[in-house]
Tab-separated table of C-alpha atoms and ligand atoms in Angstrom:
chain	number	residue	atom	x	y	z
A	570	UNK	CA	61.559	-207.220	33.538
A	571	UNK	CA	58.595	-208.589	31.657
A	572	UNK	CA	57.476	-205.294	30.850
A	573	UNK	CA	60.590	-203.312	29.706
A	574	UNK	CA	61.122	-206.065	27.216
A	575	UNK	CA	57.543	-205.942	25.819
A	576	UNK	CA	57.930	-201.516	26.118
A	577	UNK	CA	61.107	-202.132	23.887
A	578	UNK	CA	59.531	-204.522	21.509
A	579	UNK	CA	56.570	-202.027	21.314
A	580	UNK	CA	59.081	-199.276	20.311
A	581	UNK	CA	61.013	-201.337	17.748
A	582	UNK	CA	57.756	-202.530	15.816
A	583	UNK	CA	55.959	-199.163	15.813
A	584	UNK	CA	59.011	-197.699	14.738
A	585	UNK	CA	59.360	-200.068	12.032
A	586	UNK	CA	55.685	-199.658	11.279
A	587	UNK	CA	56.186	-196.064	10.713
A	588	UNK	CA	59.202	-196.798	8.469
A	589	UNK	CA	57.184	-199.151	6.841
A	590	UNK	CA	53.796	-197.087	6.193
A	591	UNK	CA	55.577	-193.932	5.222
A	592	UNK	CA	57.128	-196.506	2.230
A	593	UNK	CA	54.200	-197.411	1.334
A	594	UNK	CA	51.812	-194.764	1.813
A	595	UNK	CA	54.254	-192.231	0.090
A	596	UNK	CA	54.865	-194.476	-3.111
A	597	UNK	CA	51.043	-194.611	-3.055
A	598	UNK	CA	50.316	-191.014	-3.008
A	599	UNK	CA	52.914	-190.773	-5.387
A	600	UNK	CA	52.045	-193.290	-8.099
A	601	UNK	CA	48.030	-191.905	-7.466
A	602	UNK	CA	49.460	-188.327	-8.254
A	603	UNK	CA	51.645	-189.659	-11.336
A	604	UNK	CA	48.696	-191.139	-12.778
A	605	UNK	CA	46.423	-188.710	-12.240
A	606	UNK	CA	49.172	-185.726	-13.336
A	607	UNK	CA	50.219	-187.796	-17.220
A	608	UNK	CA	49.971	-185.622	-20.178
A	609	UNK	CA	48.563	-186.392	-23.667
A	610	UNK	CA	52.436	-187.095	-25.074
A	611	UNK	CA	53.422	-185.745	-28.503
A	612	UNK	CA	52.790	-188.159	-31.743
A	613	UNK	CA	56.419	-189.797	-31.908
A	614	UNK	CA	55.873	-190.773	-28.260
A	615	UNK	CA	52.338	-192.233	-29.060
A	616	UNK	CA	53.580	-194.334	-31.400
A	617	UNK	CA	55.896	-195.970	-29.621
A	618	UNK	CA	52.857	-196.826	-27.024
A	619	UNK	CA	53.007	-194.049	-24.697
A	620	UNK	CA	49.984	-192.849	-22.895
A	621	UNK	CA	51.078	-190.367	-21.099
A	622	UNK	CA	54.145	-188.469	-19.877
A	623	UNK	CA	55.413	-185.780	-17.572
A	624	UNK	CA	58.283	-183.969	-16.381
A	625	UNK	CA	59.746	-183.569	-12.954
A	626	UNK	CA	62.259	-182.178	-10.840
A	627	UNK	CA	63.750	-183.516	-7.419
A	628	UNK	CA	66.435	-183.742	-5.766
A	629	UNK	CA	68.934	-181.774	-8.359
A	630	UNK	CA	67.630	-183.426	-11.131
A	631	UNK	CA	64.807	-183.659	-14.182
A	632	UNK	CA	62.680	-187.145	-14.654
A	633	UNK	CA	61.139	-187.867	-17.802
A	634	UNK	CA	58.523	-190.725	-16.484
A	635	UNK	CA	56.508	-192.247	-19.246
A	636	UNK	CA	53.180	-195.009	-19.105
A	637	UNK	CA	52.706	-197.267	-21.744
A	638	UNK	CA	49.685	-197.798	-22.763
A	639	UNK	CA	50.660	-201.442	-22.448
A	640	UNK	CA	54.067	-202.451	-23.197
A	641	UNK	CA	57.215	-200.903	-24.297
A	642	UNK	CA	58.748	-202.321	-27.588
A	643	UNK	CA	61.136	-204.527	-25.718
A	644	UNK	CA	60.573	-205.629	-21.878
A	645	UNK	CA	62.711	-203.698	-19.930
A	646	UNK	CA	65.118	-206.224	-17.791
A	647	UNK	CA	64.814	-204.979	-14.796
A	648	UNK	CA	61.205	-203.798	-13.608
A	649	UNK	CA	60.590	-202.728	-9.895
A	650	UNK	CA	57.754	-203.742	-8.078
A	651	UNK	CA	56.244	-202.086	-4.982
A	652	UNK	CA	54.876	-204.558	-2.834
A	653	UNK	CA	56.949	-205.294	0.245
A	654	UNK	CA	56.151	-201.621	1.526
A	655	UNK	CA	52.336	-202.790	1.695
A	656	UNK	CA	53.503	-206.518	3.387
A	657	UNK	CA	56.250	-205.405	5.764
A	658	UNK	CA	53.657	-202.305	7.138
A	659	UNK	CA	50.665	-204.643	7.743
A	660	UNK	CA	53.029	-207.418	9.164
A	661	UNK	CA	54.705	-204.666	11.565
A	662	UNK	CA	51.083	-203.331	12.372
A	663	UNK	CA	50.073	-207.247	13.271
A	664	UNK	CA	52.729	-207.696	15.321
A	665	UNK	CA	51.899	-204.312	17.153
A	666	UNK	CA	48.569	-205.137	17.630
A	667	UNK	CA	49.498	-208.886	19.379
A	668	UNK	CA	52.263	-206.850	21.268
A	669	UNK	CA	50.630	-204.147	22.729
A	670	UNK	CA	46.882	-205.341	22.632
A	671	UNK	CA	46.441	-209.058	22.492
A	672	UNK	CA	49.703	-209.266	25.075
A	673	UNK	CA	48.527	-206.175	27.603
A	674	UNK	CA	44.471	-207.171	26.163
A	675	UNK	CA	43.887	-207.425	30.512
A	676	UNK	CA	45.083	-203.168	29.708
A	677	UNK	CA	44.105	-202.141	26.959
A	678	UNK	CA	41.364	-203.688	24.580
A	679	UNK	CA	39.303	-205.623	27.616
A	680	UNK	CA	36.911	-202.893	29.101
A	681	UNK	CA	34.737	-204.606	31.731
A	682	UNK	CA	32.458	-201.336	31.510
A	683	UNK	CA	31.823	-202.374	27.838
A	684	UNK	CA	32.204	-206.442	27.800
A	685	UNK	CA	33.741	-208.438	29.889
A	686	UNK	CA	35.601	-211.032	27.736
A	687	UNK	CA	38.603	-213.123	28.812
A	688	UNK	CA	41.961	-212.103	27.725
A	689	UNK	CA	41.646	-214.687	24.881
A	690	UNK	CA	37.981	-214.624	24.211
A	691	UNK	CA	38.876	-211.025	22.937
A	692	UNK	CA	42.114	-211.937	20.815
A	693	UNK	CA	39.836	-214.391	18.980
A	694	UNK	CA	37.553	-211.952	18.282
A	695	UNK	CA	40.050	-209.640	17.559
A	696	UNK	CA	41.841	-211.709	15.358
A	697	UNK	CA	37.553	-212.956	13.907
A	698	UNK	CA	36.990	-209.381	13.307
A	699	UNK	CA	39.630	-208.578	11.103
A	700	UNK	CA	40.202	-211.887	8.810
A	701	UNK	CA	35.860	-212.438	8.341
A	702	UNK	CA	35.740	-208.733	7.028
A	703	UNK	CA	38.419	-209.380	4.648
A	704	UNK	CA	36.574	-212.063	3.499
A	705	UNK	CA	33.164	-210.830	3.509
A	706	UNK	CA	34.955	-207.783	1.327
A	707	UNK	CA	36.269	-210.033	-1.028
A	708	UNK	CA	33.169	-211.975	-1.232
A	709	UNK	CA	31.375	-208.676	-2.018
A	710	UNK	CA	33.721	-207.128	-4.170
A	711	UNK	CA	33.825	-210.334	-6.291
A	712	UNK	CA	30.539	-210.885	-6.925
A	713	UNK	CA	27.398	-209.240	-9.273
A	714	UNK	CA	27.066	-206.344	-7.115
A	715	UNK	CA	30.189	-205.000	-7.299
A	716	UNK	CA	29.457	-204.299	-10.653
A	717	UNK	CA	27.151	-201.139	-9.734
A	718	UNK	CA	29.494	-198.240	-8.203
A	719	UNK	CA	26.585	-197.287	-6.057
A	720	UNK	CA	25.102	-200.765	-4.917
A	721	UNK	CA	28.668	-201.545	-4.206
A	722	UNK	CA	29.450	-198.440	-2.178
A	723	UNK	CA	26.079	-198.212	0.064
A	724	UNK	CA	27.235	-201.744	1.102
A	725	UNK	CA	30.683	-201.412	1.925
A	726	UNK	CA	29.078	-198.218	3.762
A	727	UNK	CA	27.004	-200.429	5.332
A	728	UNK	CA	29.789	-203.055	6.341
A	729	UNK	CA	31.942	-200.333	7.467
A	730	UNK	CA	29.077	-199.452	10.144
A	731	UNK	CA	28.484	-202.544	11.546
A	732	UNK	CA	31.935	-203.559	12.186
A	733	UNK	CA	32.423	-199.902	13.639
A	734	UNK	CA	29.631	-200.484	15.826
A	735	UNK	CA	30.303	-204.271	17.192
A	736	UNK	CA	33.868	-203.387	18.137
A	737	UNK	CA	32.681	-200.558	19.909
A	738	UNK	CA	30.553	-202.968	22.005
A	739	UNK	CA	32.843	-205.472	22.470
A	740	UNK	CA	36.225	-203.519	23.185
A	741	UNK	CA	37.961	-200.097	25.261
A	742	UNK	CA	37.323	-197.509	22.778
A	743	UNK	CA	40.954	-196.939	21.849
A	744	UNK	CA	40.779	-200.913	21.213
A	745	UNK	CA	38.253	-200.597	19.084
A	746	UNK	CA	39.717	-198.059	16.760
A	747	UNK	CA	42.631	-199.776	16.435
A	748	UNK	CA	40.646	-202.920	15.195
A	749	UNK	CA	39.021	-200.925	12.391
A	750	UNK	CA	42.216	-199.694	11.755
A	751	UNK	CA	43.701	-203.331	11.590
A	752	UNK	CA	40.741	-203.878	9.531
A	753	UNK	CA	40.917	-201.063	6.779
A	754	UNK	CA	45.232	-201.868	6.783
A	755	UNK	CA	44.198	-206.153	6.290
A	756	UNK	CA	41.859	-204.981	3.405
A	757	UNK	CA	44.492	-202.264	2.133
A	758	UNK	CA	47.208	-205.045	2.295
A	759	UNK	CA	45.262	-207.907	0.976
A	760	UNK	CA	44.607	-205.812	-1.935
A	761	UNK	CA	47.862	-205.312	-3.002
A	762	UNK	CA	48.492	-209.309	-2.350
A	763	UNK	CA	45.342	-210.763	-3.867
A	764	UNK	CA	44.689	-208.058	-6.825
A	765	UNK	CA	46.851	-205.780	-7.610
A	766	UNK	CA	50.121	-207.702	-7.631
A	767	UNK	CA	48.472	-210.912	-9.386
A	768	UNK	CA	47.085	-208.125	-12.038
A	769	UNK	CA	50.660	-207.017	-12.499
A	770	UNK	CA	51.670	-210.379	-12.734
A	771	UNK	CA	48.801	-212.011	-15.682
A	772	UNK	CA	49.772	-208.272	-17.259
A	773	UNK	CA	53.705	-208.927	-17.320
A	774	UNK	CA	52.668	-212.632	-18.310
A	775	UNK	CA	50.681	-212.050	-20.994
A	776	UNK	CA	53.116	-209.291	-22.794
A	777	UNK	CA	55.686	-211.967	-22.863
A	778	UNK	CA	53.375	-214.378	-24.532
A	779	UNK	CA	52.152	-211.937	-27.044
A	780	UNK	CA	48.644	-211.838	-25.731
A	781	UNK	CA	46.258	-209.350	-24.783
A	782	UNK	CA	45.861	-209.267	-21.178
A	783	UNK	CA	42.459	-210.411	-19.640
A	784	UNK	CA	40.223	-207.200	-19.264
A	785	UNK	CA	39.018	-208.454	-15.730
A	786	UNK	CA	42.155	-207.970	-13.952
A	787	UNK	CA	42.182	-204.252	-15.012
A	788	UNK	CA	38.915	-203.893	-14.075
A	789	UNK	CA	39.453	-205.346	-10.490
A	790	UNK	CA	42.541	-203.526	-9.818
A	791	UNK	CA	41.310	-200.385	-10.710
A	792	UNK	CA	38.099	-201.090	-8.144
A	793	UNK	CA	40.280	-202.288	-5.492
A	794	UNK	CA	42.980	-199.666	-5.947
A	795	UNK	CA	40.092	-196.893	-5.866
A	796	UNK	CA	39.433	-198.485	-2.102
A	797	UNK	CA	43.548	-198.182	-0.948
A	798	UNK	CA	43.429	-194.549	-2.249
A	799	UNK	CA	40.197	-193.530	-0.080
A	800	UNK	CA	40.927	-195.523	2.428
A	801	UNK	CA	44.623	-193.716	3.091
A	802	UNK	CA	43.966	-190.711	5.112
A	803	UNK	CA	41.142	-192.872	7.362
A	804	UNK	CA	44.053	-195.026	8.173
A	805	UNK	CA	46.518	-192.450	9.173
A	806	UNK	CA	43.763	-190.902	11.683
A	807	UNK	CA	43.408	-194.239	13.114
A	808	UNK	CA	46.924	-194.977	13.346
A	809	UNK	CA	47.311	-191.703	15.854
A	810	UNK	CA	43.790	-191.797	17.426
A	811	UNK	CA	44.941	-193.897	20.472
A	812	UNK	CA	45.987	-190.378	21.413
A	813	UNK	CA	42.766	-188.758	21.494
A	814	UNK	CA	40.542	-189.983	24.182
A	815	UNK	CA	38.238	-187.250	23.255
A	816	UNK	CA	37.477	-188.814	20.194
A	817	UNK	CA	37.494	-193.143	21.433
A	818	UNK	CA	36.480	-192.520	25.049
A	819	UNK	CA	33.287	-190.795	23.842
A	820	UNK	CA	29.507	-193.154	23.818
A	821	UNK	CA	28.896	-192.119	19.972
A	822	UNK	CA	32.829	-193.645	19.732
A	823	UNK	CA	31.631	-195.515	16.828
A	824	UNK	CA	29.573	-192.785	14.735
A	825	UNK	CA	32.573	-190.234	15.511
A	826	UNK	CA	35.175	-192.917	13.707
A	827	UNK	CA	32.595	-193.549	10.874
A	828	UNK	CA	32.393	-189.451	11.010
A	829	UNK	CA	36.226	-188.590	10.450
A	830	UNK	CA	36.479	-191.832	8.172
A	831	UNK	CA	34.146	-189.866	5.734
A	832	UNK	CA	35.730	-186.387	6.418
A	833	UNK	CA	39.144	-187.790	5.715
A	834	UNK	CA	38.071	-189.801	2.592
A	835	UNK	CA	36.266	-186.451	0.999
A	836	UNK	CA	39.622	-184.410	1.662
A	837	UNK	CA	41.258	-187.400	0.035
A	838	UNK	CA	39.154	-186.438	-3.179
A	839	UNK	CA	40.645	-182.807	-2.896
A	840	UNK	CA	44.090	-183.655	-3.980
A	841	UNK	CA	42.629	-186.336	-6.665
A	842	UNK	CA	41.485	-184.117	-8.604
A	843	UNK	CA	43.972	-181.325	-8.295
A	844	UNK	CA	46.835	-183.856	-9.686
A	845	UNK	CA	44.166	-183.607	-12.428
A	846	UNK	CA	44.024	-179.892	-12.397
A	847	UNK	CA	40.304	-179.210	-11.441
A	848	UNK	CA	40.791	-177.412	-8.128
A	849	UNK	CA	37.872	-177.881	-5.545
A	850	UNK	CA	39.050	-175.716	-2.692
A	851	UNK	CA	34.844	-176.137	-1.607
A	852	UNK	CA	35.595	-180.254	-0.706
A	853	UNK	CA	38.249	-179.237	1.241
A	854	UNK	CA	35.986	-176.689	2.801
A	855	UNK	CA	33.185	-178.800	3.521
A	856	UNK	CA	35.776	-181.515	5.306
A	857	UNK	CA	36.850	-178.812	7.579
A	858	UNK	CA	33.455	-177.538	8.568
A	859	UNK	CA	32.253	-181.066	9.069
A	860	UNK	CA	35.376	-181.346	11.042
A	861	UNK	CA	34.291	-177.928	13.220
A	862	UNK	CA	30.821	-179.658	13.590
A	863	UNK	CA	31.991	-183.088	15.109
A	864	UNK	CA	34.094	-180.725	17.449
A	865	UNK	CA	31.206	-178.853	18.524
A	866	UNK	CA	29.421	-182.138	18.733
A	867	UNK	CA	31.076	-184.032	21.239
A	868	UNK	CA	32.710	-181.187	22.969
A	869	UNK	CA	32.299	-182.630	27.092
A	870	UNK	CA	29.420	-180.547	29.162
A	871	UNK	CA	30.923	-178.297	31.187
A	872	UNK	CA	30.991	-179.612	34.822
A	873	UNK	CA	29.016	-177.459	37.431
A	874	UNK	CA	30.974	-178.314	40.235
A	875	UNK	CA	30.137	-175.546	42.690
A	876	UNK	CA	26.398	-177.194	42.765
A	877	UNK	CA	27.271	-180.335	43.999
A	878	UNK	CA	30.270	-179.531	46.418
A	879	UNK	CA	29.690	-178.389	50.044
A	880	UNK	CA	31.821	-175.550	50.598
A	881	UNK	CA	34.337	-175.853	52.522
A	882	UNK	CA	37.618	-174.168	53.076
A	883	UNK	CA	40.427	-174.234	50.553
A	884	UNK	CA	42.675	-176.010	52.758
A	885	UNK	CA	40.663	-178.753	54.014
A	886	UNK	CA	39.777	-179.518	49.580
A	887	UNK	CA	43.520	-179.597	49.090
A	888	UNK	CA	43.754	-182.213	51.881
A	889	UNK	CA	41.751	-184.174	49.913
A	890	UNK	CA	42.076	-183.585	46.758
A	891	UNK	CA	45.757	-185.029	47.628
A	892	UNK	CA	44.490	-188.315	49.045
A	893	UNK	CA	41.773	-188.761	46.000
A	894	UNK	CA	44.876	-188.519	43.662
A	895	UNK	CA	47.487	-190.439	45.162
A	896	UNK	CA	44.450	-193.372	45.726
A	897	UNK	CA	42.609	-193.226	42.425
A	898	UNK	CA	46.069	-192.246	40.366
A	899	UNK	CA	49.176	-192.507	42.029
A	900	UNK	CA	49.356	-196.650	41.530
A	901	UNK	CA	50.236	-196.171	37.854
A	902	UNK	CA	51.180	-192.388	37.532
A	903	UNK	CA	54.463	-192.481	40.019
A	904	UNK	CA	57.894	-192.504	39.786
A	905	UNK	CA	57.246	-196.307	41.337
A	906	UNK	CA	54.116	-197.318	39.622
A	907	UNK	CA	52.206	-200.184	42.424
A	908	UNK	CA	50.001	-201.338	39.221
A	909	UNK	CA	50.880	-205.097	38.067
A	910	UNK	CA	50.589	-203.719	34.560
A	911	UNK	CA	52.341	-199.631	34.071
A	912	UNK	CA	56.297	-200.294	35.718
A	913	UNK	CA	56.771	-196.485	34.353
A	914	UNK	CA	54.219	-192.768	35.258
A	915	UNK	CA	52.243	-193.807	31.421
A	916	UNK	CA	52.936	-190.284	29.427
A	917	UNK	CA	55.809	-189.688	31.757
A	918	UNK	CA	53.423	-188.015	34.416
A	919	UNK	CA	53.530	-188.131	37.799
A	920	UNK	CA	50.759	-187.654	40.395
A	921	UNK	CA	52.509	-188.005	43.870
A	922	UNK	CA	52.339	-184.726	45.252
A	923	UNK	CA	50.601	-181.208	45.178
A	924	UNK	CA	53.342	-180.004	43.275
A	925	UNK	CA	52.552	-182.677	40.096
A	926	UNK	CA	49.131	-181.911	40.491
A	927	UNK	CA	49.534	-178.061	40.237
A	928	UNK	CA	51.669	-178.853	36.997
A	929	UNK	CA	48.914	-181.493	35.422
A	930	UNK	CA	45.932	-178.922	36.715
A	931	UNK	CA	45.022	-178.712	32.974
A	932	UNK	CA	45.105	-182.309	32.015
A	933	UNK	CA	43.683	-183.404	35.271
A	934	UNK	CA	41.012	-181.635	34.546
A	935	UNK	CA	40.398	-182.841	30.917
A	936	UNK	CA	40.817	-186.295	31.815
A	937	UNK	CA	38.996	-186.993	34.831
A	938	UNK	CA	37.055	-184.274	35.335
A	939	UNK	CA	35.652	-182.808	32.001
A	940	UNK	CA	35.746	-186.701	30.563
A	941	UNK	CA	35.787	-189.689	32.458
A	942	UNK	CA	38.799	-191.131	30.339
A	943	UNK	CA	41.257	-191.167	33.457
A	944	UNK	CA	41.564	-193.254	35.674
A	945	UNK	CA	42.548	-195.582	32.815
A	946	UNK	CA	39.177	-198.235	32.814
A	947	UNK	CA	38.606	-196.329	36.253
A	948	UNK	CA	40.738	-199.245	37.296
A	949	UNK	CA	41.101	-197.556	40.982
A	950	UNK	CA	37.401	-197.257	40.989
A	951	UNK	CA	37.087	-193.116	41.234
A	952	UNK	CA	33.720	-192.320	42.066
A	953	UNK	CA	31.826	-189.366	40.724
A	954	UNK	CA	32.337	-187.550	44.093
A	955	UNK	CA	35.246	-187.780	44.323
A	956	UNK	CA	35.311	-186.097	40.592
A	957	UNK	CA	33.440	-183.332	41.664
A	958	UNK	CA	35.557	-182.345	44.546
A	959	UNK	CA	38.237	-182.314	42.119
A	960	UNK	CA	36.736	-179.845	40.091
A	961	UNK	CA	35.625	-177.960	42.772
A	962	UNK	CA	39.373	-177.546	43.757
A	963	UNK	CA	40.615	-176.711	40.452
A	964	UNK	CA	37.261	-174.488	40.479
A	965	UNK	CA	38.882	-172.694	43.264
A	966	UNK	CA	42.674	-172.873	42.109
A	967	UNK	CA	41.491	-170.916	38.683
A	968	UNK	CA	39.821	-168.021	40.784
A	969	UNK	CA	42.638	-167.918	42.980
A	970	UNK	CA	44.632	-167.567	39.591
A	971	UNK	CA	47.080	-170.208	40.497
B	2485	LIG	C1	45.645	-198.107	35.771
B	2485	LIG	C2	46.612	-197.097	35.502
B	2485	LIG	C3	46.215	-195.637	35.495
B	2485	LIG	C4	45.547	-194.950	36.470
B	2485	LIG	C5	45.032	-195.466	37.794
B	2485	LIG	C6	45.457	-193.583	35.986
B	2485	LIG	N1	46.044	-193.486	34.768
B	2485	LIG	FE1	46.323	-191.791	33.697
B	2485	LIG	N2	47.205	-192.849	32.203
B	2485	LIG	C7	47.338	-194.200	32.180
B	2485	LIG	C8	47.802	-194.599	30.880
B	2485	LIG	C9	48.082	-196.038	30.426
B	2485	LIG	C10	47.957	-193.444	30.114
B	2485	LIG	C11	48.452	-193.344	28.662
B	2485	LIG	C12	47.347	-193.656	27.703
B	2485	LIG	C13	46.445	-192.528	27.453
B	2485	LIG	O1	46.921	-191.381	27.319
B	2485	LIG	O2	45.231	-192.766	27.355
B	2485	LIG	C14	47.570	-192.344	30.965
B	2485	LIG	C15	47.600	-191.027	30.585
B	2485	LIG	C16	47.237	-189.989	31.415
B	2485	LIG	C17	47.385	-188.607	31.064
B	2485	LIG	C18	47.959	-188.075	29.757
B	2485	LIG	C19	49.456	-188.087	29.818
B	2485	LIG	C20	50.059	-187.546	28.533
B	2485	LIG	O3	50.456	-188.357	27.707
B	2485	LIG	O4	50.073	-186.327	28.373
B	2485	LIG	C21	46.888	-187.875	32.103
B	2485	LIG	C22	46.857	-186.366	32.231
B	2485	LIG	C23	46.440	-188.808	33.105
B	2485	LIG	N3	46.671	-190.088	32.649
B	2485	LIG	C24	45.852	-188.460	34.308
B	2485	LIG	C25	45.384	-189.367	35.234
B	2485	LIG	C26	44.662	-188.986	36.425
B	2485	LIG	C27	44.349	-187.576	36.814
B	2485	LIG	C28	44.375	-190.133	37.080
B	2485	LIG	C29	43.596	-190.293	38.361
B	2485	LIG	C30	42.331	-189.630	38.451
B	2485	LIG	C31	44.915	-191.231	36.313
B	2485	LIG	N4	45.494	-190.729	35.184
B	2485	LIG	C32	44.851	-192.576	36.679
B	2485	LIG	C33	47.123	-195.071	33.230
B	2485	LIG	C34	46.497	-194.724	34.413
């Protein structure tokens, strides 16, 4: 019972997450391309403060949107904000993480293989992790160096790798990419809440008093909102990458996030300066062929299986390749899962007889035989033998053509 009511409180917040992010990350990609797509407005606009203007069409009608340089002649009365998209996503995404990983942590961020923490020795690192690199950013992006774009950047580089690299040694790779995730989202979020909104605010503040606004707050917003736009499409990869073992499970986990974290960023760059109207097609190129040469990369060895196998008959393999799978899988992939933890097959698959295994062939073979990513953990202990005879089978079953 305990775990349909946590699998239906793990649907309701990620669906709400997804509402949540989409809100945000579209008005974001929006205002970036608004700003970056103004025109120089004619004279009688200028004077009356514009900076820039454009035209659009959507949804059966034409905008006029306009950006004062900064203020309009009277304060409008009502002005909308967008900041609740940014809260509501990274509060969703919290509550996520505590349901799915701090609750299941025994499941799915505690990897005796990599460290073997207590359920809430690794929430409070967890938890560590993501609030002390908030800080640490804000401490860094507040102080002399941030001053130089370049000192600034190799350090945040630098942060960036050593918090990629100490969750990888302290969590299960998919836990670990979450908490950079977590991270990035915290830093994204506490933007918005500690800089860009309180800008907004001492900007609103001081046009009602009559006073130029303090150059420091346009100056940090515009450093902090630089980070939220690169830090977008690194974000999104993250939020999906719990589905690609061939990415988490792998031992360079940590250099491959840092890798796609810089691929996505560049091809973030791309569409920056197309709203501006220099087109790049060569960034996006170079993204794609760095994304080619991570694939090459950390493609898995193929397995030699016919080495280490005796051969035996076809029949006698089957036999056994029955009884490895129903041991080693079978207690969380069944229709009647015997694990404490999985009450339904995870992915909807089923292992339970040679008919699910003839239908899974594929994904049998990329996940337990090709990678070492199933069993989940190796919870049921599946020994490398007992891999090989696997492929050996499936070996076999490919000749055979069936
Ligand atoms: C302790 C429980 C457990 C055991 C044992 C286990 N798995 Fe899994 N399996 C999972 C979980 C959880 C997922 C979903 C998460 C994921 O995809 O990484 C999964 C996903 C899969 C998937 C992907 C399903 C999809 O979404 O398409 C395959 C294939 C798979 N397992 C095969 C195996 C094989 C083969 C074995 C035995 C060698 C095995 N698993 C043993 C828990 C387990």
């Amino acid at each position: 019972m305990e775990t349909y009511i946590i699998e239906w409180l793990s649907l309701i917040f990620r669906w709400l997450h997804v509402i949540t992010g989409v809100a945000w990350i579209g008005a974001s990609f929006y205002f970036v391309w608004l700003d970056n797509s103004l025109q120089n407005p004619p004279q009688w606009k200028k004077d009356k403060g514009i900076k820039g203007d454009l035209w659009a069409i959507h949804g059966g009608g034409i905008y006029e949107v306009a950006k004062y340089r900064l203020q309009p002649e009277k304060m409008p009365e009502t002005l909308h904000w967008f900041k609740w998209e940014a809260y509501t996503t990274w509060i969703t995404g919290m509550l996520l993480l505590a349901i799915i990983y701090y609750l299941g942590a025994d499941s799915y961020l505690i990897d005796k293989r990599v460290a073997d923490l207590s359920q809430l020795q690794a929430i409070a690192l967890g938890l560590g992790i993501i609030l002390g690199s908030w800080v640490i950013y804000e401490l860094l992006c507040s102080s002399q160096l941030a001053k130089n774009g370049l000192v600034i950047s190799a350090l945040l580089i630098l942060f960036a790798t050593t918090i990629a690299f100490l969750l990888t040694q302290l969590f299960s790779g998919r836990g670990a990419y979450i908490h950079f995730g977590a991270v990035i989202g915290t830093l994204m979020a506490g933007n918005v809440f500690r800089v860009i909104i309180p800008g907004q605010k001492a900007l609103v503040a001081a046009i009602i008093e009559g006073k130029e606004p303090e150059a420091k707050w346009a100056e940090k917003a515009k450093l902090h909102s630089t980070h939220n736009t690169y830090l977008t499409l690194p974000l999104l990869f993250i939020m999906i990458s719990n589905h690609y073992p061939i990415t988490y499970d792998h031992n360079f986990n940590w250099l491959i996030l840092l890798a796609i974290t810089a691929i996505t960023a560049i091809a973030r760059q791309f569409f920056i300066l197309k709203h501006k109207g220099l087109h790049k097609p060569s960034i996006l190129i170079v993204s794609a062929m760095a994304t080619l040469a991570l694939a090459i990369l950390i493609a898995p060895k193929q397995i030699m299986p016919s080495v280490t196998v005796k051969n035996i008959d076809k029949s006698q393999l089957t036999v056994q390749v029955l009884s490895i799978i129903k041991e080693r899988c079978a207690t969380c992939h069944a229709k009647s899962p015997t694990d404490e933890v999985f009450s339904v097959a995870p992915g909807g698959v089923a292992l339970e007889t040679m008919d699910d295994i003839h239908q899974w062939a594929p994904q049998i073979n990329a996940r337990s035989v090709q990678s070492h990513n199933m069993p989940f953990m190796n919870k049921t202990g599946m020994t490398q033998e007992e891999r090989n005879t696997v492929a050996r089978w499936l070996e076999l079953k490919d000749q055979a053509g069936n």
